PDB file of C-alpha atoms in Angstrom:
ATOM      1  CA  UNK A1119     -72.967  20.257  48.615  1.00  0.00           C
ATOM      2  CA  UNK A1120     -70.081  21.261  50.799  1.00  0.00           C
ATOM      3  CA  UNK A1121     -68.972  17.681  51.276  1.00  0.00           C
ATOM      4  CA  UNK A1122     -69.173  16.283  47.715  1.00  0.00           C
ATOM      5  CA  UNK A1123     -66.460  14.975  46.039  1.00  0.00           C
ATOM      6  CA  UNK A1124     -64.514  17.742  43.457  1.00  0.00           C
ATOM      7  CA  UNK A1125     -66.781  16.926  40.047  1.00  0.00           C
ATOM      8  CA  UNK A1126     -63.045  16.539  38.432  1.00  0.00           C
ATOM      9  CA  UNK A1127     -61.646  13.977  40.660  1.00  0.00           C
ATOM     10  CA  UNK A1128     -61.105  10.668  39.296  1.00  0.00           C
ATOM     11  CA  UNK A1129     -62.119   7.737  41.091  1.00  0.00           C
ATOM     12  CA  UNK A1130     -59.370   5.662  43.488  1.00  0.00           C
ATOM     13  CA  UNK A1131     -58.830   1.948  43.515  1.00  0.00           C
ATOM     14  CA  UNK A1132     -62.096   2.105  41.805  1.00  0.00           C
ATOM     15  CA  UNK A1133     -64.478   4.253  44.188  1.00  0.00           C
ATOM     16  CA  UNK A1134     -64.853   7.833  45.025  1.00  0.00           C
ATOM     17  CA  UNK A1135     -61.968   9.084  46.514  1.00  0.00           C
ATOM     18  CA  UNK A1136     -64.025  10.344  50.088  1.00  0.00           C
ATOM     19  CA  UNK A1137     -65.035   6.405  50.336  1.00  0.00           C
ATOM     20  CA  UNK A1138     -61.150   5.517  51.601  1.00  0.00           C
ATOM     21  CA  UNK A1139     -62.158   6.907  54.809  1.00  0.00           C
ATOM     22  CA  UNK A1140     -65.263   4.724  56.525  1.00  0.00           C
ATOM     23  CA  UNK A1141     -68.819   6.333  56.595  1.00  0.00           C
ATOM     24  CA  UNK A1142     -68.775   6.540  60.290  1.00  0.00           C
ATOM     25  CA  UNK A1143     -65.623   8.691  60.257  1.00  0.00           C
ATOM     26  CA  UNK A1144     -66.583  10.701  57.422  1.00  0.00           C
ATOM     27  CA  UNK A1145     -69.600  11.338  59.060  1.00  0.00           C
ATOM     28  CA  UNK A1146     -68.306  12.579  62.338  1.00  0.00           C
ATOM     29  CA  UNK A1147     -65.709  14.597  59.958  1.00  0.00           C
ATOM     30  CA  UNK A1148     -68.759  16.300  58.486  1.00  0.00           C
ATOM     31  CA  UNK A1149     -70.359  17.208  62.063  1.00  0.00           C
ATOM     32  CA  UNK A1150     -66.818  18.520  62.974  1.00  0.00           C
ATOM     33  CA  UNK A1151     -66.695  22.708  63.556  1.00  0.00           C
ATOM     34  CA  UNK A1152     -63.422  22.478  62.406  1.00  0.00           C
ATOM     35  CA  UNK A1153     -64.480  21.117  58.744  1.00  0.00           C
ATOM     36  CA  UNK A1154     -67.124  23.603  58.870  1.00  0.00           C
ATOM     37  CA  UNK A1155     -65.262  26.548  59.665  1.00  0.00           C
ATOM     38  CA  UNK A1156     -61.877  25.749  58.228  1.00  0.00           C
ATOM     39  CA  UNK A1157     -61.777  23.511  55.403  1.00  0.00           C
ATOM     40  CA  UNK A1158     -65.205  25.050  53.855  1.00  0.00           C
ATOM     41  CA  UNK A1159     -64.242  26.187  50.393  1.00  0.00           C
ATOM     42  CA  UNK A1160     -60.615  25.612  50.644  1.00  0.00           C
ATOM     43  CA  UNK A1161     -58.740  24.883  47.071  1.00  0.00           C
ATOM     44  CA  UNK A1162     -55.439  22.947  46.568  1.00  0.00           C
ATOM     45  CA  UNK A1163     -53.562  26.330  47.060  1.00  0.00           C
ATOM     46  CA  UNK A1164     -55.135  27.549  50.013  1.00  0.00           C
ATOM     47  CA  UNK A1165     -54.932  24.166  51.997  1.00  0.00           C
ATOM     48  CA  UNK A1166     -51.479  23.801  52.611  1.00  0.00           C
ATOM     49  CA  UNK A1167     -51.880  26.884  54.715  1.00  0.00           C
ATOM     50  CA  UNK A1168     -53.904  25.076  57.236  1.00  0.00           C
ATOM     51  CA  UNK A1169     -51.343  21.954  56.520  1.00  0.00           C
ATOM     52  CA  UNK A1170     -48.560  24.202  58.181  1.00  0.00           C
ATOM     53  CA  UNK A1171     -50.701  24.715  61.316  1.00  0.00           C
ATOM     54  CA  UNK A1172     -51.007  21.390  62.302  1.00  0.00           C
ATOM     55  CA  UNK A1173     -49.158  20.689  65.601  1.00  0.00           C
ATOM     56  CA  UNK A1174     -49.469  16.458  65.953  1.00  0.00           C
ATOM     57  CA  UNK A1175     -51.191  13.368  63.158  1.00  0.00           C
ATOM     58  CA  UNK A1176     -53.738  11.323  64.345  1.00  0.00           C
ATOM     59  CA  UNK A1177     -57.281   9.991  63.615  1.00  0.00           C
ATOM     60  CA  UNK A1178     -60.314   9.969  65.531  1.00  0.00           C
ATOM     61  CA  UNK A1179     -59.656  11.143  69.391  1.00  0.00           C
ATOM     62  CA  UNK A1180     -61.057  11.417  72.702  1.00  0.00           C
ATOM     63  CA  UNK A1181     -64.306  10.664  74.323  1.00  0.00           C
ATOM     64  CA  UNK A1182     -66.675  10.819  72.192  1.00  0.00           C
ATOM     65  CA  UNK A1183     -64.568  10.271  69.291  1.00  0.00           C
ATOM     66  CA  UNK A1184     -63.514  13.175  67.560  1.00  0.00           C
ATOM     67  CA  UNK A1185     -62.026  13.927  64.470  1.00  0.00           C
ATOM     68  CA  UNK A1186     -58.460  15.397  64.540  1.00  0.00           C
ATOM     69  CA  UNK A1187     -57.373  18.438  62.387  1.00  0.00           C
ATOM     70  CA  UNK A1188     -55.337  16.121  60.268  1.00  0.00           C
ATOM     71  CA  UNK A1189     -57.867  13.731  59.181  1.00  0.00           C
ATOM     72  CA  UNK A1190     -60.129  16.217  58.251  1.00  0.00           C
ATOM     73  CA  UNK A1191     -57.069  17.830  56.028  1.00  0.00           C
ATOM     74  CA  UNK A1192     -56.940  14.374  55.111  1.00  0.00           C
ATOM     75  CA  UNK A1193     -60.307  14.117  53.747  1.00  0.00           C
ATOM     76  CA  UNK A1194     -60.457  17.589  52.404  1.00  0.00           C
ATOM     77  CA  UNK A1195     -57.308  16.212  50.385  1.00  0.00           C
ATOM     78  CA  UNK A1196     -59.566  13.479  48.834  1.00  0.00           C
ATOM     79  CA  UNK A1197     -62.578  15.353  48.480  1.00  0.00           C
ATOM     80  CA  UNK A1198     -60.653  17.790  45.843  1.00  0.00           C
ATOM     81  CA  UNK A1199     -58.160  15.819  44.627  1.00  0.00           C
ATOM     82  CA  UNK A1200     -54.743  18.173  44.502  1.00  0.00           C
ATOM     83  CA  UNK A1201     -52.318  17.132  41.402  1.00  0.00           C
ATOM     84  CA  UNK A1202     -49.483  14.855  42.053  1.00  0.00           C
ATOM     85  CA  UNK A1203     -46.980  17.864  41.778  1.00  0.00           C
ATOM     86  CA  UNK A1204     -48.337  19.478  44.663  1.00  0.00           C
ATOM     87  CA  UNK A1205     -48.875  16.305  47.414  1.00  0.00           C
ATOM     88  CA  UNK A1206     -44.824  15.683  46.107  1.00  0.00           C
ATOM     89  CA  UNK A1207     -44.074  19.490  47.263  1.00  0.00           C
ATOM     90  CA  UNK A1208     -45.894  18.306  50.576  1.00  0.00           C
ATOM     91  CA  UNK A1209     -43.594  15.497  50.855  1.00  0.00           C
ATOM     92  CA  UNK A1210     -40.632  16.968  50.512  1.00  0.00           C
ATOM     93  CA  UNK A1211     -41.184  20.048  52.407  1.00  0.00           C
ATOM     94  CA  UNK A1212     -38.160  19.866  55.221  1.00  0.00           C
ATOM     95  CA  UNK A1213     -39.361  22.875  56.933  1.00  0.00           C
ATOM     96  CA  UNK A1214     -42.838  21.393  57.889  1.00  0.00           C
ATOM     97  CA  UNK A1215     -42.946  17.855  59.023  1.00  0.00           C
ATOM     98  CA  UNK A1216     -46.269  17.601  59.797  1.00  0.00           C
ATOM     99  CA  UNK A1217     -46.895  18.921  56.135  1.00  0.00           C
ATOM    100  CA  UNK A1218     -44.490  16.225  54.925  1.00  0.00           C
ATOM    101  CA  UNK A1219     -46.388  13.639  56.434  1.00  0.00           C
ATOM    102  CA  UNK A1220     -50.334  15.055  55.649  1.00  0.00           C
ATOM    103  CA  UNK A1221     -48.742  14.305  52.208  1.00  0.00           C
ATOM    104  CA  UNK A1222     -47.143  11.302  52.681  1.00  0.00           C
ATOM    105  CA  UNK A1223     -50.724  10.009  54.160  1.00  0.00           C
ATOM    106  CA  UNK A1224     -52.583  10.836  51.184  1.00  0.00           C
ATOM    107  CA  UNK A1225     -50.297   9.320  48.973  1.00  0.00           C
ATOM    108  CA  UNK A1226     -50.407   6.057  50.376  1.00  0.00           C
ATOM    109  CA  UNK A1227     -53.997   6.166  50.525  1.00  0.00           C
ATOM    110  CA  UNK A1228     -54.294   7.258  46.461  1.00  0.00           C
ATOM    111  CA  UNK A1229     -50.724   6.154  45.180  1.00  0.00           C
ATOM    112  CA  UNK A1230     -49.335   3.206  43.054  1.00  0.00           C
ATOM    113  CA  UNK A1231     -47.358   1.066  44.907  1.00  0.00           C
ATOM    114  CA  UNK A1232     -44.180   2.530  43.120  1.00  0.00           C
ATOM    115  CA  UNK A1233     -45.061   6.090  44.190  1.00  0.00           C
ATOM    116  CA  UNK A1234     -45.553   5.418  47.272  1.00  0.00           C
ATOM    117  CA  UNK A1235     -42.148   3.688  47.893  1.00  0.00           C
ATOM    118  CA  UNK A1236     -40.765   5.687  45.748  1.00  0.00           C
ATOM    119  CA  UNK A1237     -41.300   8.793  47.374  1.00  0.00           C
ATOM    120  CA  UNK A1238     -41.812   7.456  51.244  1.00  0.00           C
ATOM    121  CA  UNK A1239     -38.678   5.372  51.573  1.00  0.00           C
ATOM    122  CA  UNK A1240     -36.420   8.330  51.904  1.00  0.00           C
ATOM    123  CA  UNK A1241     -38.198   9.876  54.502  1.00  0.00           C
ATOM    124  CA  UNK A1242     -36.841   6.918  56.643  1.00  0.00           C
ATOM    125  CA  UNK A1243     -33.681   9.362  57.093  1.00  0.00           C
ATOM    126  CA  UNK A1244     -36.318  12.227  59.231  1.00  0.00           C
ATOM    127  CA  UNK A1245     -35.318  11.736  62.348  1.00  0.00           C
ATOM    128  CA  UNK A1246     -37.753  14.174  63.184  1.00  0.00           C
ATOM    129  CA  UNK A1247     -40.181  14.048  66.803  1.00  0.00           C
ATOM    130  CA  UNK A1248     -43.862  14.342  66.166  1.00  0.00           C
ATOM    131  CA  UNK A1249     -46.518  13.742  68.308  1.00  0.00           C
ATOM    132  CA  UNK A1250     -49.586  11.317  67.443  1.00  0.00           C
ATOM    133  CA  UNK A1251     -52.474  11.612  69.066  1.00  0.00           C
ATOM    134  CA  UNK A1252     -54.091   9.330  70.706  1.00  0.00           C
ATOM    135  CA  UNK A1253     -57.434   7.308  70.623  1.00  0.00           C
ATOM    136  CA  UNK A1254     -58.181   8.221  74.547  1.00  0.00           C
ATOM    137  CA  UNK A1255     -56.895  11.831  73.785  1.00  0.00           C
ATOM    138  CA  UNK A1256     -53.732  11.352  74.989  1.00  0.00           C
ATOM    139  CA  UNK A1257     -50.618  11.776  73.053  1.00  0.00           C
ATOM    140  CA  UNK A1258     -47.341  10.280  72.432  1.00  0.00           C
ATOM    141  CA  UNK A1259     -44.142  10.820  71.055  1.00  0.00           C
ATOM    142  CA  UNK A1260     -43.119   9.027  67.567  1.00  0.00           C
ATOM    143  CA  UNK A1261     -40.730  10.448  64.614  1.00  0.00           C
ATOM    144  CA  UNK A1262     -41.021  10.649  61.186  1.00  0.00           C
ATOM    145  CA  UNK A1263     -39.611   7.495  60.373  1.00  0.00           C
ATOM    146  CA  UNK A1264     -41.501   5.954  62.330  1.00  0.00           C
ATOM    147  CA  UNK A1265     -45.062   6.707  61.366  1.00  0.00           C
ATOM    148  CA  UNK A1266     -43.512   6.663  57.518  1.00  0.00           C
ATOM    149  CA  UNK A1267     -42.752   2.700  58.630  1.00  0.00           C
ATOM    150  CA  UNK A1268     -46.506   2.560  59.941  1.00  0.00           C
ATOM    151  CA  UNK A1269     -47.538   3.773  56.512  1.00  0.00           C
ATOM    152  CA  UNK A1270     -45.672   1.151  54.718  1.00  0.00           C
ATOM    153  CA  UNK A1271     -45.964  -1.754  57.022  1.00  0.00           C
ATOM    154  CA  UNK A1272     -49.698  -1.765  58.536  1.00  0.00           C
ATOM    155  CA  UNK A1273     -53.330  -1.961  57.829  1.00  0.00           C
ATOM    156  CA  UNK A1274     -54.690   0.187  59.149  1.00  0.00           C
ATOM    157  CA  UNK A1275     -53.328   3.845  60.553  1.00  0.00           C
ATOM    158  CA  UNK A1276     -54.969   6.538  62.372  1.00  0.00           C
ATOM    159  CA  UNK A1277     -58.630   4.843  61.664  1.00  0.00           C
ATOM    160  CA  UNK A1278     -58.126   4.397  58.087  1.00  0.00           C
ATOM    161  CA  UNK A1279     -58.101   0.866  56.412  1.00  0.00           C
ATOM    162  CA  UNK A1280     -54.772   1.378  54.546  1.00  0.00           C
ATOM    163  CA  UNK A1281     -55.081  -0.071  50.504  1.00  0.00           C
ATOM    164  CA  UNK A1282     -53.002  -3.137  49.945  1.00  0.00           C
ATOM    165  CA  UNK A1283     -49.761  -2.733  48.018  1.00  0.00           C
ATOM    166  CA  UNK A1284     -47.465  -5.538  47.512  1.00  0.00           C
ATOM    167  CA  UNK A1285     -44.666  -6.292  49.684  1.00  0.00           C
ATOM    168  CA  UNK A1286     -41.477  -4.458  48.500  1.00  0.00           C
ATOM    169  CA  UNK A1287     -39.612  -7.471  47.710  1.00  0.00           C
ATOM    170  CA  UNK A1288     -41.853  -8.935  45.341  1.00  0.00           C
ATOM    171  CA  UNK A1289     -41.417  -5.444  43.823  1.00  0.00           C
ATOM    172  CA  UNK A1290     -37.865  -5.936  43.483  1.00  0.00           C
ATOM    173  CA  UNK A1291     -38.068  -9.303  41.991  1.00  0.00           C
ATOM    174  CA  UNK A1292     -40.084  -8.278  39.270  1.00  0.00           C
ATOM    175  CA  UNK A1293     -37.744  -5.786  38.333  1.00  0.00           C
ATOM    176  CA  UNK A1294     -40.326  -2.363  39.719  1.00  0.00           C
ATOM    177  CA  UNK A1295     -38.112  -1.642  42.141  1.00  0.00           C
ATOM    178  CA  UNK A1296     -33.940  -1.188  42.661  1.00  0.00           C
ATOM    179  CA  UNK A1297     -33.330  -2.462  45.886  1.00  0.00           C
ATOM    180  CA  UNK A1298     -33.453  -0.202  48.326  1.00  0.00           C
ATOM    181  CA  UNK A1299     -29.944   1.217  50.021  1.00  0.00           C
ATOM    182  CA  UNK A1300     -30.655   2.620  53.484  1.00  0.00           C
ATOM    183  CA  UNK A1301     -28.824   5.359  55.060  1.00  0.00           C
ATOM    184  CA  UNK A1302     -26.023   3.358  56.740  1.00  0.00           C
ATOM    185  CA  UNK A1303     -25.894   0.909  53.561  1.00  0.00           C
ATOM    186  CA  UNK A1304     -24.425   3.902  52.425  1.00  0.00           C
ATOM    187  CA  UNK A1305     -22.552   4.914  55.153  1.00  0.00           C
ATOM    188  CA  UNK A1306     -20.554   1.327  54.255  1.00  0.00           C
ATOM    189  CA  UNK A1307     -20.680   1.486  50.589  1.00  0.00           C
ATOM    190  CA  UNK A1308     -18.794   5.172  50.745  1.00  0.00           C
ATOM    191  CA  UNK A1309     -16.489   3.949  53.136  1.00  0.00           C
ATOM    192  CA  UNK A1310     -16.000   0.685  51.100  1.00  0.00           C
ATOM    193  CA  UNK A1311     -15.223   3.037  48.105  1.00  0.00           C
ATOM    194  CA  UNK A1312     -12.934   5.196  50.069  1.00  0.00           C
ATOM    195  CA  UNK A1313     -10.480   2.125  51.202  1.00  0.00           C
ATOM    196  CA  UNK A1314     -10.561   0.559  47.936  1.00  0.00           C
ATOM    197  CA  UNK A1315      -9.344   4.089  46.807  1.00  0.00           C
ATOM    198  CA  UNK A1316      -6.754   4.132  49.405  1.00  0.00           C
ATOM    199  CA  UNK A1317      -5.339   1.072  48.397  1.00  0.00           C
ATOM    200  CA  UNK A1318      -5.549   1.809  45.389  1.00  0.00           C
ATOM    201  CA  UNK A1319      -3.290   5.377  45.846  1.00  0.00           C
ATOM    202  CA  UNK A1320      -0.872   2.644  47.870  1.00  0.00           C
ATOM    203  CA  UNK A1321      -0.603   0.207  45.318  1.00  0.00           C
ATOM    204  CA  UNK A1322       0.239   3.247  42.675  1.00  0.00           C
ATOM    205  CA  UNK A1323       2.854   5.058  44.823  1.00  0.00           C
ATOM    206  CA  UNK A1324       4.295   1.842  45.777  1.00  0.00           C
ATOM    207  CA  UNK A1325       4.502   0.650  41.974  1.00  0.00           C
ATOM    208  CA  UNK A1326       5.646   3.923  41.530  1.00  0.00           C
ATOM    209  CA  UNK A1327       8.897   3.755  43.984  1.00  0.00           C
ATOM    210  CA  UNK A1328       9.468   0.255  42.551  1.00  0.00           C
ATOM    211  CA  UNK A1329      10.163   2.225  39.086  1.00  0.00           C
ATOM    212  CA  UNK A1330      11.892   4.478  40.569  1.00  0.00           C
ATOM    213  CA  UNK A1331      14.606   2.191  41.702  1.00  0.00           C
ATOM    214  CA  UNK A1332      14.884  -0.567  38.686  1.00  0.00           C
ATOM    215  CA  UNK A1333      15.639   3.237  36.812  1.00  0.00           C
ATOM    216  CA  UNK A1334      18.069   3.978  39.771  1.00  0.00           C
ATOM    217  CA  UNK A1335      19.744   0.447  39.067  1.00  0.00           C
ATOM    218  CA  UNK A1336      19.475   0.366  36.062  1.00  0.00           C
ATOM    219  CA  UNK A1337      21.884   3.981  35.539  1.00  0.00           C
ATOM    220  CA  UNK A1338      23.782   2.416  37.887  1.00  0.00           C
ATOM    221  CA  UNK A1339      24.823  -0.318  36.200  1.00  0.00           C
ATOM    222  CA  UNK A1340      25.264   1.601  33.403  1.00  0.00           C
ATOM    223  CA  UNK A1341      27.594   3.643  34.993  1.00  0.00           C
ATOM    224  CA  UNK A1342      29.421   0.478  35.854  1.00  0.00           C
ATOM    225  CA  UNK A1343      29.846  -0.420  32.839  1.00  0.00           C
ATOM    226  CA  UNK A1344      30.875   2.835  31.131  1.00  0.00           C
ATOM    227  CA  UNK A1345      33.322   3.060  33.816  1.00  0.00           C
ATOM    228  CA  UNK A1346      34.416  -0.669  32.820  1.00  0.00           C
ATOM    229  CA  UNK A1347      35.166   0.231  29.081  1.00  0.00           C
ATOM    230  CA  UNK A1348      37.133   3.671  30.294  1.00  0.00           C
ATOM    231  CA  UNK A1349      39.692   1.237  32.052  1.00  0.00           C
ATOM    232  CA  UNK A1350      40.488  -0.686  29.793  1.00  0.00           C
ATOM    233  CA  UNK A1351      41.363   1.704  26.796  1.00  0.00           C
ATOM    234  CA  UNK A1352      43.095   3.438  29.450  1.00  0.00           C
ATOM    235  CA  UNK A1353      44.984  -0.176  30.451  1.00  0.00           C
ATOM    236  CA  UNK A1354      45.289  -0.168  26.369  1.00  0.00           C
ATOM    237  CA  UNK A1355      46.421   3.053  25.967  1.00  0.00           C
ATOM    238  CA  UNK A1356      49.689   2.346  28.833  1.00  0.00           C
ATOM    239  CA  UNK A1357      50.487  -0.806  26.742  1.00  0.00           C
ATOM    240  CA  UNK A1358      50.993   0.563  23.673  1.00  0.00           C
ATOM    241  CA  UNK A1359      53.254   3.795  25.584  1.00  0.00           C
ATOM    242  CA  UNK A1360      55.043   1.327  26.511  1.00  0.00           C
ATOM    243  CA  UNK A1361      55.895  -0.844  23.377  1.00  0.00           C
TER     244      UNK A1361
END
């Protein structure tokens, strides 16, 4: 009873949700203390609390394979279905990355292939360390990014056959998706912006001095000329004295 699927869940790429993860792994999941002691009767509320405890992502580990606290999170996830709102809070929790990427998981395992580039692709700018475990129970260092990359780009990730989505460019071409601007896309387009800007400012001030000095000539000349006219009704003026 304790590991049936939520009666409310909806089916996933047409099977029960639990059936994304392979019957071996479930299995061992099931025979795991800590899915018997700390995901027993946990709701969509109460899991996150065990979400912020996690310390590393992985699958199965060690010898004999066991389950890691993530998976089983994992599974717990797809056994009672949490709403969309919620696995989005996950994923953009900053304070948490482990959190972030528990939801991340799930949503590539359950998501549309516009959610889940959609709301994975910016986590390409966590720079974050995390450590993955292992499948001979060691561990290594990765970062956010990274395993976000793994999520998008492979098969198959911590001993979970991944569900096809298409390739992101065949998105784009049929108008799903914008293309994508990374981080230092952006870095160029601002900068871009900010010279054509400055040139811009140039071109005005220098436009502006031109003005500035056909206005300067221009009283000039009139000056010139005003000057011109005084002269010669003055030159007039001495003629007529003299007559």
């Amino acid at each position: 009873m304790a590991n049936r699927t939520d009666t409310d869940a909806k089916s996933i790429h047409g099977t029960n949700p639990q059936n994304l993860v392979e019957k071996i792994t479930r299995n061992k999941i099931y025979a795991s203390v800590y899915w018997k002691k700390d995901c027993f009767g946990l709701s969509a509320e109460t899991l996150v609390d065990k979400a912020v405890e996690l310390k590393y992502v992985g699958g199965m580990i060690g010898e004999p394979q066991k389950p890691t606290e993530f998976i089983c999170l994992l599974l717990k996830m797809l056994q009672i279905q949490p709403d969309k709102e919620i696995i989005i809070e996950f994923i953009k929790n900053d304070d948490y990355k482990y959190v972030r990427l528990l939801g991340a998981y799930y949503l590539r395992l359950v998501g549309r292939a516009y959610d889940v580039y959609t709301y994975l692709e910016p986590l390409y700018n966590d720079f974050r360390r995390v450590r993955v475990a292992q499948a001979d129970g060691s561990f290594a260092l990765s970062h956010v990014d990274e395993v976000v990359d793994d999520m998008l780009r492979k098969d198959y990730l911590f001993d979970v056959a991944l569900p096809h989505i298409p390739m992101r460019h065949l998105l784009e071409k049929a108008g799903t998706l914008e293309q994508r601007i990374s981080l230092l896309d952006e870095d160029e387009v601002e900068r871009a912006i900010a010279d054509a800007e400055a040139e811009a400012a140039a071109a005005a001030e220098e436009a502006a001095q031109a003005q500035e000095q056909l206005q300067a000539a221009a009283a000039a000349a009139g000056g010139e000329q005003r000057g011109g006219q005084e002269r010669e009704r003055e030159y007039v003026r001495e003629e007529r004295e003299r007559s």
